[in-house]
Amino acid sequence: MKIKICGMKFRENIEDVVQLKPDYLGFIFYPQSPRYVDDLSVLKAIPSSIKKVAVFVNAKLQDALEIVADYDFNAVQLHGNEKPDYCSQFKSATVEVIKAFGVNNEFDFSDLKRYKDSCDTFLFDTKSDSHGGTGKTFNWDILKNYKEPKPFFLSGGIGLDNLHEVNTIQNYGLPIYGLDLNSKLEVSPGLKDTQKVKEAIDKIKGI
Ligand SMILES: O=C(O)c1ccccc1N[C@@H]1O[C@H](COP(=O)(O)O)[C@@H](O)[C@H]1O
């Protein structure tokens, strides 16, 4: 199970989290987010063994492509209402495309078929007007309706209190690829509690 820690922002904190060896570290390029990464020099603290993910919400395509190329991102997470054609623009041998969807009880998983060729993985987060970082979980039982073969990250309010419930989803036989953790491991927006991150990573490795 891959581990993604998202919403990193501060240099020293990034250096501490890097020591814990997550698979992916995410950086938010959405100005309305309190985790917006305004100082891109912090990216220098990341070794090549950890994949750097740029998280965009309905960004202008050209701006997003430039950021990905200029800062050598390994992956993009498209967390808005991006259409398949837009997602396809990032697909290359070296850039992974993660397409995020806000899920609620009415979510229609059959809609995802049209993204089949334009992304590598899906990410299921809790539906919200702010697009992400709410710390709220959605009803994971609804994932029983997911019938596609494409692997997905589970996201939205995952923390030390509910990590054990991830086993339930695995028992459904779903292609869960990774867990994306964010606000539940924070001291304040963008500043991760490294002790909590360590505990979470240890727990996930035991799942
Ligand atoms: O974290 C944010 O502020 C954010 C803003 C806009 C889009 C995505 C964002 N983060 C992503 O939100 C999910 C869930 O986070 P949480 O666990 O509920 O705090 C996660 O995938 C982040 O990548």
PDB file of C-alpha atoms and ligand atoms in Angstrom:
ATOM      1  CA  MET A   1       0.000   0.000   0.000  1.00  0.00           C
ATOM      2  CA  LYS A   2       1.501   3.352  -1.109  1.00  0.00           C
ATOM      3  CA  ILE A   3       1.582   6.258   1.322  1.00  0.00           C
ATOM      4  CA  LYS A   4       1.065   9.834   0.228  1.00  0.00           C
ATOM      5  CA  ILE A   5       1.422  12.723   2.654  1.00  0.00           C
ATOM      6  CA  CYS A   6      -0.177  15.826   1.197  1.00  0.00           C
ATOM      7  CA  GLY A   7      -0.234  19.557   1.812  1.00  0.00           C
ATOM      8  CA  MET A   8       3.432  20.040   2.688  1.00  0.00           C
ATOM      9  CA  LYS A   9       4.543  23.654   2.931  1.00  0.00           C
ATOM     10  CA  PHE A  10       7.447  24.325   5.304  1.00  0.00           C
ATOM     11  CA  ARG A  11      11.091  23.462   4.687  1.00  0.00           C
ATOM     12  CA  GLU A  12      12.107  21.989   8.091  1.00  0.00           C
ATOM     13  CA  ASN A  13       8.858  20.097   8.366  1.00  0.00           C
ATOM     14  CA  ILE A  14       9.400  18.638   4.904  1.00  0.00           C
ATOM     15  CA  GLU A  15      12.919  17.576   5.897  1.00  0.00           C
ATOM     16  CA  ASP A  16      11.519  15.786   8.970  1.00  0.00           C
ATOM     17  CA  VAL A  17       8.747  14.030   7.016  1.00  0.00           C
ATOM     18  CA  VAL A  18      11.216  12.987   4.296  1.00  0.00           C
ATOM     19  CA  GLN A  19      13.086  10.988   6.968  1.00  0.00           C
ATOM     20  CA  LEU A  20       9.925   8.882   7.433  1.00  0.00           C
ATOM     21  CA  LYS A  21      10.075   7.767   3.783  1.00  0.00           C
ATOM     22  CA  PRO A  22       6.533   8.201   2.450  1.00  0.00           C
ATOM     23  CA  ASP A  23       6.135   7.154  -1.207  1.00  0.00           C
ATOM     24  CA  TYR A  24       4.644  10.482  -2.317  1.00  0.00           C
ATOM     25  CA  LEU A  25       4.646  14.054  -0.992  1.00  0.00           C
ATOM     26  CA  GLY A  26       1.955  16.429  -2.232  1.00  0.00           C
ATOM     27  CA  PHE A  27       2.116  20.197  -2.744  1.00  0.00           C
ATOM     28  CA  ILE A  28      -1.024  22.283  -3.166  1.00  0.00           C
ATOM     29  CA  PHE A  29      -1.106  24.765  -6.052  1.00  0.00           C
ATOM     30  CA  TYR A  30      -4.563  26.088  -5.247  1.00  0.00           C
ATOM     31  CA  PRO A  31      -4.335  29.681  -3.955  1.00  0.00           C
ATOM     32  CA  GLN A  32      -7.558  29.378  -1.920  1.00  0.00           C
ATOM     33  CA  SER A  33      -6.082  26.588   0.184  1.00  0.00           C
ATOM     34  CA  PRO A  34      -4.350  27.347   3.496  1.00  0.00           C
ATOM     35  CA  ARG A  35      -1.765  24.790   2.341  1.00  0.00           C
ATOM     36  CA  TYR A  36      -0.925  26.701  -0.826  1.00  0.00           C
ATOM     37  CA  VAL A  37       2.793  26.307  -1.446  1.00  0.00           C
ATOM     38  CA  ASP A  38       4.043  29.824  -2.101  1.00  0.00           C
ATOM     39  CA  ASP A  39       7.769  29.177  -1.585  1.00  0.00           C
ATOM     40  CA  LEU A  40       8.845  26.634  -4.186  1.00  0.00           C
ATOM     41  CA  SER A  41      12.425  26.488  -2.917  1.00  0.00           C
ATOM     42  CA  VAL A  42      11.117  23.957  -0.345  1.00  0.00           C
ATOM     43  CA  LEU A  43      10.966  21.396  -3.168  1.00  0.00           C
ATOM     44  CA  LYS A  44      14.749  21.133  -3.056  1.00  0.00           C
ATOM     45  CA  ALA A  45      14.451  19.228   0.230  1.00  0.00           C
ATOM     46  CA  ILE A  46      12.939  16.173  -1.484  1.00  0.00           C
ATOM     47  CA  PRO A  47      15.149  13.269  -2.548  1.00  0.00           C
ATOM     48  CA  SER A  48      14.433  11.496  -5.843  1.00  0.00           C
ATOM     49  CA  SER A  49      13.296   8.385  -3.926  1.00  0.00           C
ATOM     50  CA  ILE A  50      10.083  10.224  -2.966  1.00  0.00           C
ATOM     51  CA  LYS A  51       7.625  11.192  -5.702  1.00  0.00           C
ATOM     52  CA  LYS A  52       6.675  14.872  -5.782  1.00  0.00           C
ATOM     53  CA  VAL A  53       3.016  15.491  -6.573  1.00  0.00           C
ATOM     54  CA  ALA A  54       1.629  18.836  -7.734  1.00  0.00           C
ATOM     55  CA  VAL A  55      -2.018  19.212  -6.696  1.00  0.00           C
ATOM     56  CA  PHE A  56      -4.105  21.483  -8.948  1.00  0.00           C
ATOM     57  CA  VAL A  57      -7.741  22.535  -8.823  1.00  0.00           C
ATOM     58  CA  ASN A  58      -9.062  23.640 -12.224  1.00  0.00           C
ATOM     59  CA  ALA A  59      -5.750  25.366 -12.978  1.00  0.00           C
ATOM     60  CA  LYS A  60      -5.012  26.952 -16.355  1.00  0.00           C
ATOM     61  CA  LEU A  61      -3.516  24.096 -18.362  1.00  0.00           C
ATOM     62  CA  GLN A  62      -0.454  26.020 -19.544  1.00  0.00           C
ATOM     63  CA  ASP A  63       0.385  27.206 -16.005  1.00  0.00           C
ATOM     64  CA  ALA A  64       0.103  23.691 -14.605  1.00  0.00           C
ATOM     65  CA  LEU A  65       2.199  22.141 -17.397  1.00  0.00           C
ATOM     66  CA  GLU A  66       4.921  24.730 -16.797  1.00  0.00           C
ATOM     67  CA  ILE A  67       5.040  24.079 -13.048  1.00  0.00           C
ATOM     68  CA  VAL A  68       5.276  20.326 -13.603  1.00  0.00           C
ATOM     69  CA  ALA A  69       8.118  20.720 -16.118  1.00  0.00           C
ATOM     70  CA  ASP A  70      10.027  23.508 -14.332  1.00  0.00           C
ATOM     71  CA  TYR A  71      10.037  21.784 -10.942  1.00  0.00           C
ATOM     72  CA  ASP A  72      10.390  18.185 -12.116  1.00  0.00           C
ATOM     73  CA  PHE A  73       7.199  16.871 -10.594  1.00  0.00           C
ATOM     74  CA  ASN A  74       6.715  13.101 -10.812  1.00  0.00           C
ATOM     75  CA  ALA A  75       2.939  13.263 -10.606  1.00  0.00           C
ATOM     76  CA  VAL A  76      -0.055  15.575 -10.817  1.00  0.00           C
ATOM     77  CA  GLN A  77      -3.189  15.289  -8.768  1.00  0.00           C
ATOM     78  CA  LEU A  78      -6.093  16.966 -10.543  1.00  0.00           C
ATOM     79  CA  HIS A  79      -8.527  17.783  -7.776  1.00  0.00           C
ATOM     80  CA  GLY A  80     -11.161  19.877  -9.542  1.00  0.00           C
ATOM     81  CA  ASN A  81     -13.596  19.301 -12.397  1.00  0.00           C
ATOM     82  CA  GLU A  82     -10.901  18.571 -14.980  1.00  0.00           C
ATOM     83  CA  LYS A  83     -12.177  16.711 -18.054  1.00  0.00           C
ATOM     84  CA  PRO A  84     -10.448  13.649 -19.574  1.00  0.00           C
ATOM     85  CA  ASP A  85      -8.882  15.722 -22.398  1.00  0.00           C
ATOM     86  CA  TYR A  86      -7.285  18.045 -19.865  1.00  0.00           C
ATOM     87  CA  CYS A  87      -5.927  15.101 -17.827  1.00  0.00           C
ATOM     88  CA  SER A  88      -4.441  13.540 -20.979  1.00  0.00           C
ATOM     89  CA  GLN A  89      -2.212  16.572 -21.500  1.00  0.00           C
ATOM     90  CA  PHE A  90      -0.058  15.516 -18.534  1.00  0.00           C
ATOM     91  CA  LYS A  91       0.291  11.871 -19.476  1.00  0.00           C
ATOM     92  CA  SER A  92       3.809  10.874 -20.304  1.00  0.00           C
ATOM     93  CA  ALA A  93       6.148   8.078 -19.408  1.00  0.00           C
ATOM     94  CA  THR A  94       7.420  10.040 -16.436  1.00  0.00           C
ATOM     95  CA  VAL A  95       4.442  11.976 -15.046  1.00  0.00           C
ATOM     96  CA  GLU A  96       1.764  10.019 -13.226  1.00  0.00           C
ATOM     97  CA  VAL A  97      -1.732  11.420 -13.444  1.00  0.00           C
ATOM     98  CA  ILE A  98      -3.953  11.053 -10.392  1.00  0.00           C
ATOM     99  CA  LYS A  99      -7.526  12.205 -11.011  1.00  0.00           C
ATOM    100  CA  ALA A 100      -9.383  13.072  -7.821  1.00  0.00           C
ATOM    101  CA  PHE A 101     -13.147  12.904  -7.350  1.00  0.00           C
ATOM    102  CA  GLY A 102     -15.280  14.215  -4.528  1.00  0.00           C
ATOM    103  CA  VAL A 103     -17.510  11.362  -3.413  1.00  0.00           C
ATOM    104  CA  ASN A 104     -20.867  11.495  -1.659  1.00  0.00           C
ATOM    105  CA  ASN A 105     -23.721   8.988  -1.440  1.00  0.00           C
ATOM    106  CA  GLU A 106     -25.027  10.038  -4.873  1.00  0.00           C
ATOM    107  CA  PHE A 107     -21.693   9.578  -6.623  1.00  0.00           C
ATOM    108  CA  ASP A 108     -22.014   7.683  -9.905  1.00  0.00           C
ATOM    109  CA  PHE A 109     -18.904   5.538 -10.406  1.00  0.00           C
ATOM    110  CA  SER A 110     -19.919   4.659 -13.976  1.00  0.00           C
ATOM    111  CA  ASP A 111     -18.975   8.257 -14.876  1.00  0.00           C
ATOM    112  CA  LEU A 112     -15.328   7.317 -14.408  1.00  0.00           C
ATOM    113  CA  LYS A 113     -15.205   5.108 -17.504  1.00  0.00           C
ATOM    114  CA  ARG A 114     -14.456   8.140 -19.656  1.00  0.00           C
ATOM    115  CA  TYR A 115     -11.235   8.743 -17.679  1.00  0.00           C
ATOM    116  CA  LYS A 116      -9.965   5.233 -18.437  1.00  0.00           C
ATOM    117  CA  ASP A 117      -7.146   6.319 -20.761  1.00  0.00           C
ATOM    118  CA  SER A 118      -6.381   9.768 -19.400  1.00  0.00           C
ATOM    119  CA  CYS A 119      -5.085   8.985 -15.921  1.00  0.00           C
ATOM    120  CA  ASP A 120      -3.059   6.368 -14.073  1.00  0.00           C
ATOM    121  CA  THR A 121      -4.945   6.246 -10.803  1.00  0.00           C
ATOM    122  CA  PHE A 122      -8.076   7.705  -9.277  1.00  0.00           C
ATOM    123  CA  LEU A 123      -8.292   9.349  -5.889  1.00  0.00           C
ATOM    124  CA  PHE A 124     -11.513   9.308  -3.902  1.00  0.00           C
ATOM    125  CA  ASP A 125     -11.962  12.191  -1.489  1.00  0.00           C
ATOM    126  CA  THR A 126     -14.950  13.550   0.400  1.00  0.00           C
ATOM    127  CA  LYS A 127     -17.072  15.852  -1.767  1.00  0.00           C
ATOM    128  CA  SER A 128     -16.862  19.482  -0.621  1.00  0.00           C
ATOM    129  CA  ASP A 129     -17.120  23.023  -1.955  1.00  0.00           C
ATOM    130  CA  SER A 130     -13.518  23.665  -0.902  1.00  0.00           C
ATOM    131  CA  HIS A 131     -12.423  20.696  -3.078  1.00  0.00           C
ATOM    132  CA  GLY A 132     -10.195  19.078  -0.447  1.00  0.00           C
ATOM    133  CA  GLY A 133      -8.436  19.241   2.877  1.00  0.00           C
ATOM    134  CA  THR A 134     -11.664  19.070   4.891  1.00  0.00           C
ATOM    135  CA  GLY A 135     -10.585  16.358   7.328  1.00  0.00           C
ATOM    136  CA  LYS A 136     -13.924  14.660   6.722  1.00  0.00           C
ATOM    137  CA  THR A 137     -14.418  11.088   5.576  1.00  0.00           C
ATOM    138  CA  PHE A 138     -17.104   9.924   3.154  1.00  0.00           C
ATOM    139  CA  ASN A 139     -19.130   6.756   3.545  1.00  0.00           C
ATOM    140  CA  TRP A 140     -16.523   4.185   2.458  1.00  0.00           C
ATOM    141  CA  ASP A 141     -19.263   1.570   1.962  1.00  0.00           C
ATOM    142  CA  ILE A 142     -20.188   3.350  -1.256  1.00  0.00           C
ATOM    143  CA  LEU A 143     -16.917   2.088  -2.751  1.00  0.00           C
ATOM    144  CA  LYS A 144     -18.656  -1.277  -3.152  1.00  0.00           C
ATOM    145  CA  ASN A 145     -20.178   0.347  -6.277  1.00  0.00           C
ATOM    146  CA  TYR A 146     -16.727   0.855  -7.807  1.00  0.00           C
ATOM    147  CA  LYS A 147     -16.342  -1.767 -10.544  1.00  0.00           C
ATOM    148  CA  GLU A 148     -13.420  -0.397 -12.567  1.00  0.00           C
ATOM    149  CA  PRO A 149     -10.001  -2.081 -12.594  1.00  0.00           C
ATOM    150  CA  LYS A 150      -8.082   1.196 -12.194  1.00  0.00           C
ATOM    151  CA  PRO A 151      -6.282   1.433  -8.826  1.00  0.00           C
ATOM    152  CA  PHE A 152      -7.188   4.302  -6.528  1.00  0.00           C
ATOM    153  CA  PHE A 153      -5.927   6.320  -3.572  1.00  0.00           C
ATOM    154  CA  LEU A 154      -8.320   6.596  -0.665  1.00  0.00           C
ATOM    155  CA  SER A 155      -8.415  10.053   0.839  1.00  0.00           C
ATOM    156  CA  GLY A 156     -10.456  12.426   2.982  1.00  0.00           C
ATOM    157  CA  GLY A 157     -10.079  12.664   6.735  1.00  0.00           C
ATOM    158  CA  ILE A 158      -7.814   9.669   7.142  1.00  0.00           C
ATOM    159  CA  GLY A 159      -6.003   9.758  10.482  1.00  0.00           C
ATOM    160  CA  LEU A 160      -4.820   7.654  13.369  1.00  0.00           C
ATOM    161  CA  ASP A 161      -8.407   7.216  14.591  1.00  0.00           C
ATOM    162  CA  ASN A 162      -9.764   5.530  11.474  1.00  0.00           C
ATOM    163  CA  LEU A 163      -6.791   3.891   9.749  1.00  0.00           C
ATOM    164  CA  HIS A 164      -7.843   0.493  11.068  1.00  0.00           C
ATOM    165  CA  GLU A 165     -11.093   0.742   9.077  1.00  0.00           C
ATOM    166  CA  VAL A 166      -9.135   0.647   5.816  1.00  0.00           C
ATOM    167  CA  ASN A 167      -8.989  -3.113   6.280  1.00  0.00           C
ATOM    168  CA  THR A 168     -12.712  -3.222   5.590  1.00  0.00           C
ATOM    169  CA  ILE A 169     -12.201  -1.770   2.121  1.00  0.00           C
ATOM    170  CA  GLN A 170      -9.432  -4.212   1.390  1.00  0.00           C
ATOM    171  CA  ASN A 171     -11.838  -6.968   2.316  1.00  0.00           C
ATOM    172  CA  TYR A 172     -14.180  -5.783  -0.470  1.00  0.00           C
ATOM    173  CA  GLY A 173     -11.421  -6.845  -2.892  1.00  0.00           C
ATOM    174  CA  LEU A 174     -11.099  -3.325  -4.338  1.00  0.00           C
ATOM    175  CA  PRO A 175      -7.933  -2.179  -6.153  1.00  0.00           C
ATOM    176  CA  ILE A 176      -6.811   0.222  -3.437  1.00  0.00           C
ATOM    177  CA  TYR A 177      -3.383   1.507  -4.390  1.00  0.00           C
ATOM    178  CA  GLY A 178      -2.581   3.936  -1.640  1.00  0.00           C
ATOM    179  CA  LEU A 179      -3.695   6.173   1.187  1.00  0.00           C
ATOM    180  CA  ASP A 180      -3.490   9.938   1.066  1.00  0.00           C
ATOM    181  CA  LEU A 181      -3.194  11.647   4.446  1.00  0.00           C
ATOM    182  CA  ASN A 182      -3.350  15.330   5.100  1.00  0.00           C
ATOM    183  CA  SER A 183      -5.136  17.518   7.656  1.00  0.00           C
ATOM    184  CA  LYS A 184      -5.668  14.841  10.315  1.00  0.00           C
ATOM    185  CA  LEU A 185      -1.887  14.742  10.833  1.00  0.00           C
ATOM    186  CA  GLU A 186      -1.400  18.487  11.230  1.00  0.00           C
ATOM    187  CA  VAL A 187      -0.471  20.934  13.960  1.00  0.00           C
ATOM    188  CA  SER A 188      -1.852  23.699  11.717  1.00  0.00           C
ATOM    189  CA  PRO A 189      -2.596  23.872   7.961  1.00  0.00           C
ATOM    190  CA  GLY A 190       0.499  22.738   6.062  1.00  0.00           C
ATOM    191  CA  LEU A 191       2.507  21.909   9.187  1.00  0.00           C
ATOM    192  CA  LYS A 192       2.551  18.155   9.798  1.00  0.00           C
ATOM    193  CA  ASP A 193       2.908  16.644  13.275  1.00  0.00           C
ATOM    194  CA  THR A 194       5.872  14.392  12.543  1.00  0.00           C
ATOM    195  CA  GLN A 195       5.085  12.083  15.444  1.00  0.00           C
ATOM    196  CA  LYS A 196       1.569  11.511  14.057  1.00  0.00           C
ATOM    197  CA  VAL A 197       2.972  11.008  10.559  1.00  0.00           C
ATOM    198  CA  LYS A 198       5.417   8.440  11.922  1.00  0.00           C
ATOM    199  CA  GLU A 199       2.658   6.568  13.777  1.00  0.00           C
ATOM    200  CA  ALA A 200       0.438   6.614  10.702  1.00  0.00           C
ATOM    201  CA  ILE A 201       3.192   5.312   8.409  1.00  0.00           C
ATOM    202  CA  ASP A 202       4.051   2.542  10.873  1.00  0.00           C
ATOM    203  CA  LYS A 203       0.381   1.548  11.091  1.00  0.00           C
ATOM    204  CA  ILE A 204      -0.104   1.548   7.318  1.00  0.00           C
ATOM    205  CA  LYS A 205       2.948  -0.634   6.829  1.00  0.00           C
ATOM    206  CA  GLY A 206       1.285  -3.121   9.178  1.00  0.00           C
ATOM    207  CA  ILE A 207      -2.014  -3.192   7.221  1.00  0.00           C
TER     208      ILE A 207
HETATM  209  O1  LIG B   1      -5.414  20.216   1.447  1.00  0.00           O
HETATM  210  C1  LIG B   1      -5.963  21.113   0.840  1.00  0.00           C
HETATM  211  O2  LIG B   1      -6.060  22.250   1.325  1.00  0.00           O
HETATM  212  C2  LIG B   1      -6.549  20.864  -0.518  1.00  0.00           C
HETATM  213  C3  LIG B   1      -7.138  21.921  -1.181  1.00  0.00           C
HETATM  214  C4  LIG B   1      -7.670  21.736  -2.431  1.00  0.00           C
HETATM  215  C5  LIG B   1      -7.635  20.492  -3.037  1.00  0.00           C
HETATM  216  C6  LIG B   1      -7.066  19.411  -2.384  1.00  0.00           C
HETATM  217  C7  LIG B   1      -6.525  19.582  -1.119  1.00  0.00           C
HETATM  218  N1  LIG B   1      -5.974  18.524  -0.439  1.00  0.00           N
HETATM  219  C8  LIG B   1      -6.327  17.177  -0.712  1.00  0.00           C
HETATM  220  O3  LIG B   1      -7.504  16.890   0.005  1.00  0.00           O
HETATM  221  C9  LIG B   1      -7.553  15.512   0.261  1.00  0.00           C
HETATM  222  C10 LIG B   1      -8.157  15.212   1.609  1.00  0.00           C
HETATM  223  O4  LIG B   1      -7.512  15.834   2.642  1.00  0.00           O
HETATM  224  P1  LIG B   1      -7.962  15.640   4.177  1.00  0.00           P
HETATM  225  O5  LIG B   1      -7.376  14.360   4.656  1.00  0.00           O
HETATM  226  O6  LIG B   1      -9.446  15.610   4.218  1.00  0.00           O
HETATM  227  O7  LIG B   1      -7.390  16.812   4.878  1.00  0.00           O
HETATM  228  C11 LIG B   1      -6.148  14.985   0.069  1.00  0.00           C
HETATM  229  O8  LIG B   1      -6.200  14.162  -1.095  1.00  0.00           O
HETATM  230  C12 LIG B   1      -5.312  16.178  -0.239  1.00  0.00           C
HETATM  231  O9  LIG B   1      -4.431  15.860  -1.291  1.00  0.00           O
END
